[in-house]
PDB file of C-alpha atoms in Angstrom:
ATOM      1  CA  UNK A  13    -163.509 -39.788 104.730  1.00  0.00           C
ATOM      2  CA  UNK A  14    -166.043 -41.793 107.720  1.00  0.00           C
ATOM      3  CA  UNK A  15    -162.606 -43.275 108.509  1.00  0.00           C
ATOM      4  CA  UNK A  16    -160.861 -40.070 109.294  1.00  0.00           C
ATOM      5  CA  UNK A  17    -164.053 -39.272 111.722  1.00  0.00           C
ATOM      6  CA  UNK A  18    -163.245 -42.248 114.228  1.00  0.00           C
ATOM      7  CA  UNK A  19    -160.296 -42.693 116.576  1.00  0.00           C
ATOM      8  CA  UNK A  20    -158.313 -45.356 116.754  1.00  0.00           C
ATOM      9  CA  UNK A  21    -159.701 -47.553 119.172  1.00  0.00           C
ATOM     10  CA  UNK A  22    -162.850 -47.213 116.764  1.00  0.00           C
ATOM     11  CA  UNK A  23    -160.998 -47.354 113.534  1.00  0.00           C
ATOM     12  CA  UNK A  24    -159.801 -50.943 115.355  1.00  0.00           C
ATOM     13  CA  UNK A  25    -163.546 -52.192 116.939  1.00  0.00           C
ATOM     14  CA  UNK A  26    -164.711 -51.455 113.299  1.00  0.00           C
ATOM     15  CA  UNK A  27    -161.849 -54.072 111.793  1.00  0.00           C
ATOM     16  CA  UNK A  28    -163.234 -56.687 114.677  1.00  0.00           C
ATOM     17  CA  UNK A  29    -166.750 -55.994 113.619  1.00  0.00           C
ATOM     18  CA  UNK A  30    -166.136 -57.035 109.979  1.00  0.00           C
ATOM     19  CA  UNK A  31    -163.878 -59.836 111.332  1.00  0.00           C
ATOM     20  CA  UNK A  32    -166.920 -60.967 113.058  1.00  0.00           C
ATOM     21  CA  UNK A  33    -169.153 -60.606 109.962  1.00  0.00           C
ATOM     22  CA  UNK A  34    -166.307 -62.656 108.018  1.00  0.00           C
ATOM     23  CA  UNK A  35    -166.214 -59.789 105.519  1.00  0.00           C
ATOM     24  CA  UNK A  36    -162.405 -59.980 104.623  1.00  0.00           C
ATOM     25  CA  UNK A  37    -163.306 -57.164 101.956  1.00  0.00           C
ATOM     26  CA  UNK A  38    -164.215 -55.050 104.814  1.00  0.00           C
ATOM     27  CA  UNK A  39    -161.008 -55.175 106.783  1.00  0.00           C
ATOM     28  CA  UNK A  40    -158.802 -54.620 103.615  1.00  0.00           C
ATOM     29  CA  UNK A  41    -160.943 -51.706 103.100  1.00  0.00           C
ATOM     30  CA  UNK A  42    -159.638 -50.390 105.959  1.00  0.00           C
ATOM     31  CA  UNK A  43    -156.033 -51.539 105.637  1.00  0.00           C
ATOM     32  CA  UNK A  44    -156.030 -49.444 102.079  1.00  0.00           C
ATOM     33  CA  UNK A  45    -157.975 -46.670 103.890  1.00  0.00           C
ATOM     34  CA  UNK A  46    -155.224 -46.230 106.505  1.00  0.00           C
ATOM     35  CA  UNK A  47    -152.304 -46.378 103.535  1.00  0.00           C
ATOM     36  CA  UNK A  48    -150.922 -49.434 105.048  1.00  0.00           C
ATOM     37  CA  UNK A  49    -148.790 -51.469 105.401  1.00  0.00           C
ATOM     38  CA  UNK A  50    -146.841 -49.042 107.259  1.00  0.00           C
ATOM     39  CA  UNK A  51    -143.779 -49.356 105.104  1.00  0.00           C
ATOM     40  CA  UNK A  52    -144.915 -48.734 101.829  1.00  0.00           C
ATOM     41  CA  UNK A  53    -143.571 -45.378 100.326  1.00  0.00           C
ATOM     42  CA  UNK A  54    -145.628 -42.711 100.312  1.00  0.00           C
ATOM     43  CA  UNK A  55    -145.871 -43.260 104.575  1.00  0.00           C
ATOM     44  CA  UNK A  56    -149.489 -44.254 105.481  1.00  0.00           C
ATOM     45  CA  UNK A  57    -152.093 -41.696 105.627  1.00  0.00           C
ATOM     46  CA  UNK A  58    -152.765 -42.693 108.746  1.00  0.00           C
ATOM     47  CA  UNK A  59    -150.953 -44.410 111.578  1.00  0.00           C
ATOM     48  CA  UNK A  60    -152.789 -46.198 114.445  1.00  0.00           C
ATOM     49  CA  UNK A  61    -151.453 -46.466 118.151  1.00  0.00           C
ATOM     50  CA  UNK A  62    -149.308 -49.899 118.009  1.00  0.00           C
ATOM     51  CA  UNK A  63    -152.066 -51.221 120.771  1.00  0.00           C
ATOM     52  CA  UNK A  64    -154.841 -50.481 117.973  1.00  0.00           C
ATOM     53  CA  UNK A  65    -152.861 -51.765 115.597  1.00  0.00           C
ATOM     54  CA  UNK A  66    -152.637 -54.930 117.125  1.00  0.00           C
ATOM     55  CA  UNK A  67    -155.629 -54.959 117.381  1.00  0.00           C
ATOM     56  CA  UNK A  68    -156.416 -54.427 113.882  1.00  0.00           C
ATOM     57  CA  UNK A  69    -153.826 -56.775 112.339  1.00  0.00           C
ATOM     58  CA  UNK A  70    -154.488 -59.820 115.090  1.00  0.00           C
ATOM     59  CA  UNK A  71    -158.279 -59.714 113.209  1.00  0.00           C
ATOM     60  CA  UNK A  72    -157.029 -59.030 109.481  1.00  0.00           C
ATOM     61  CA  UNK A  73    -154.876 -61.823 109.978  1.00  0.00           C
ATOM     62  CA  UNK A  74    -157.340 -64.593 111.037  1.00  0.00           C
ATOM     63  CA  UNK A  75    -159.146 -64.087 107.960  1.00  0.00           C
ATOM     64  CA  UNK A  76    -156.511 -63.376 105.171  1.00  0.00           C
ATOM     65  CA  UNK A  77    -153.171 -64.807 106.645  1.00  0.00           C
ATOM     66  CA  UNK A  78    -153.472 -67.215 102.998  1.00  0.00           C
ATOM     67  CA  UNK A  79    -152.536 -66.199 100.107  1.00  0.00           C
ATOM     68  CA  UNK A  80    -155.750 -67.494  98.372  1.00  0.00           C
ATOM     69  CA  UNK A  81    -157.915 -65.944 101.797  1.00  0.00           C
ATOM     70  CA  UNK A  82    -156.144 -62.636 100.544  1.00  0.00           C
ATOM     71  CA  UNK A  83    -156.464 -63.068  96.516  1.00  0.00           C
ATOM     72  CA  UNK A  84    -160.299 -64.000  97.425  1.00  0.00           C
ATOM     73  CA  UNK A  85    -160.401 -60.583  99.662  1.00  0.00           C
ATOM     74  CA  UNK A  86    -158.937 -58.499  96.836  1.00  0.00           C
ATOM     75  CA  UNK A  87    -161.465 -60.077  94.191  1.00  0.00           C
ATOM     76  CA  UNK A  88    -164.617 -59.574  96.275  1.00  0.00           C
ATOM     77  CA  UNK A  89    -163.311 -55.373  96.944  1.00  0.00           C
ATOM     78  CA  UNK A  90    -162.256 -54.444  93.295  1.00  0.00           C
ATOM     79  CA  UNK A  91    -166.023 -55.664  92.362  1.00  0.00           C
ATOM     80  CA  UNK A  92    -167.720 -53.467  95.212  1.00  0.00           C
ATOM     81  CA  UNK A  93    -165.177 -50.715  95.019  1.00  0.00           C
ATOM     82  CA  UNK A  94    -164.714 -50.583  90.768  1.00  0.00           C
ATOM     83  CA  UNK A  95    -164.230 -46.743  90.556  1.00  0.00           C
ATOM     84  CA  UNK A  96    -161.106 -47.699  92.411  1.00  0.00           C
ATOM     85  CA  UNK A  97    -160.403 -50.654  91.059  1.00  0.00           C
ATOM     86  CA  UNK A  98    -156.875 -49.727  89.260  1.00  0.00           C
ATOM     87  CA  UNK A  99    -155.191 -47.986  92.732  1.00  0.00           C
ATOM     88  CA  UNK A 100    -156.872 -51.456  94.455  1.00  0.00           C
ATOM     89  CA  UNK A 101    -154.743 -53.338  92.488  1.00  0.00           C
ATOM     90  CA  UNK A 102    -151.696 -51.980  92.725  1.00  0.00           C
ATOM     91  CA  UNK A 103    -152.334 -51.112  96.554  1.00  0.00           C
ATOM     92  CA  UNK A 104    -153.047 -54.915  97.379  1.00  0.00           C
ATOM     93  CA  UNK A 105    -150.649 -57.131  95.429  1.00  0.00           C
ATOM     94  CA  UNK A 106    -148.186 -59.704  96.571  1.00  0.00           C
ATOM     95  CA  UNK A 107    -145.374 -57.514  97.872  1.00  0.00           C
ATOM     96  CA  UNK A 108    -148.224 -55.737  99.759  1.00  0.00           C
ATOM     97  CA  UNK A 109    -149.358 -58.952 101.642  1.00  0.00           C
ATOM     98  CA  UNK A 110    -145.790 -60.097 102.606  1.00  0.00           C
ATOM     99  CA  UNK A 111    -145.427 -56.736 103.985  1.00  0.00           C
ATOM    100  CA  UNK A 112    -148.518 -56.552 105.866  1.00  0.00           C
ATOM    101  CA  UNK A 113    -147.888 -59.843 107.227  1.00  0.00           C
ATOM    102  CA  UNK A 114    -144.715 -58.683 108.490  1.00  0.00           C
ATOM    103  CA  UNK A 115    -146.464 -55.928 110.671  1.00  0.00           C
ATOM    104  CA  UNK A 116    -148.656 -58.979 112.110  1.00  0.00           C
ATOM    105  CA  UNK A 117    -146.017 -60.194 114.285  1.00  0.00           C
ATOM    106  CA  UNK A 118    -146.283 -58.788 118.011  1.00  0.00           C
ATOM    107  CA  UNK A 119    -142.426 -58.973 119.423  1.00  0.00           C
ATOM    108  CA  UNK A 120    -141.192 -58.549 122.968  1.00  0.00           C
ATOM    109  CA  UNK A 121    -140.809 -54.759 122.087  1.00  0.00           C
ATOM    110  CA  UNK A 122    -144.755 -54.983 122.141  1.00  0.00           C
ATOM    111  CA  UNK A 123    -145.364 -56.246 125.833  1.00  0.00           C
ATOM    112  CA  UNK A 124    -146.818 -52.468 126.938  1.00  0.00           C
ATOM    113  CA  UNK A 125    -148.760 -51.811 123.589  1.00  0.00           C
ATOM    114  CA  UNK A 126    -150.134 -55.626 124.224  1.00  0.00           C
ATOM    115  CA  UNK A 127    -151.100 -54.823 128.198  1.00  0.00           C
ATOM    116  CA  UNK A 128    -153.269 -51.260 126.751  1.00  0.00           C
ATOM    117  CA  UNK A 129    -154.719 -53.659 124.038  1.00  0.00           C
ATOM    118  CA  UNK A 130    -156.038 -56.146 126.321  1.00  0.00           C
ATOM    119  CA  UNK A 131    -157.427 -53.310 128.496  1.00  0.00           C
ATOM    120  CA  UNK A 132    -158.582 -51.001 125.792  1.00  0.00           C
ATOM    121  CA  UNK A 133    -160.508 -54.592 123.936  1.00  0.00           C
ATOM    122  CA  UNK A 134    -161.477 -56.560 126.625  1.00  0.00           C
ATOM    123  CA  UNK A 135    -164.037 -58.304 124.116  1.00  0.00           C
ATOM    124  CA  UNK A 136    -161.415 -59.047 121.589  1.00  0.00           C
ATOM    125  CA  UNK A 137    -161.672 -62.371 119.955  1.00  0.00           C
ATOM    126  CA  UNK A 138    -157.446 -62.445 120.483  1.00  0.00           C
ATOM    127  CA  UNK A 139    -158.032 -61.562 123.929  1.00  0.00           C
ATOM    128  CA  UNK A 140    -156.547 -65.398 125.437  1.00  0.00           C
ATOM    129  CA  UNK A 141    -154.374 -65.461 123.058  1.00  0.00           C
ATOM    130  CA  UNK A 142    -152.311 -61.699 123.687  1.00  0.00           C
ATOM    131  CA  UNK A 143    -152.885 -62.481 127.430  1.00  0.00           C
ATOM    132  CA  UNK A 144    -150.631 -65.931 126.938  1.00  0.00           C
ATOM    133  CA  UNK A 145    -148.429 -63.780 124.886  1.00  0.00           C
ATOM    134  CA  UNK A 146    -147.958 -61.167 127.430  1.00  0.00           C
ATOM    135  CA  UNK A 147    -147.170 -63.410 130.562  1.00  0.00           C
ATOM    136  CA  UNK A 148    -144.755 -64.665 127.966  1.00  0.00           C
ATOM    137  CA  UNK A 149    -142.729 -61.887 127.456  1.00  0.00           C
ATOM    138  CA  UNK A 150    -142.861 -60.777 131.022  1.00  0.00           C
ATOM    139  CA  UNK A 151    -141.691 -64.329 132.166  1.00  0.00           C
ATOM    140  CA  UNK A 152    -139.131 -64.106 129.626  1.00  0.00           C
TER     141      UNK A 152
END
């Protein structure tokens, strides 16, 4: 419910903030909050601007790109969320993660949503890394 109070460049500093605080848990949260991934059937509750996403994702993934990093994630919310723990479950399992980690990767197609990103986070642990990106896919 807090989650459908913020907008998406909030929804996205709040992912950073756990990402900062190392609290994996946290950023799943969110993940499940939002329905993702986004091509899981029903469609996602909520969809984020692709620059938000980005940002989002780029921070998810540092901390549970593994599949151990995401099993260890999973573990630590069904304890702190138990009421839920059944839909947790069967919202986070393997076919989950390979399709979240799909939505990770930032194409050519991205190069706008990745210029508002770097604008709209300029304190975004990524930052270096989606500005190399960028003068990539403009070079390219």
């Amino acid at each position: 419910a807090m989650l459908g109070q913020l907008d998406d460049v909030e929804v996205a500093r709040a992912a950073v903030a756990f990402s900062a605080l190392r609290h994996s848990a946290g950023i799943l949260l969110i993940l499940v909050a939002l329905g993702w991934p986004r091509t899981t059937v029903p469609a996602p509750c909520r969809s984020l601007t692709r620059c938000c996403e980005i940002a989002l994702v780029s921070v998810a993934e540092q901390l549970l790109r593994s599949e151990s990093a995401w099993n260890t994630a999973v573990a630590a919310l069904i304890k702190a969320e138990q009421a839920a723990a059944q839909h947790l479950v069967k919202a986070l399992d393997g076919a989950t993660r390979k399709v979240w980690l799909k939505s990770v990767e930032i194409t050519a197609d991205d190069a706008d949503d990745l210029a508002l990103a770097i604008c709209a986070f300029p304190r975004h642990p990524l930052l270096a890394s989606w500005t190399n990106e960028l003068l990539s896919s403009v070079e390219r």
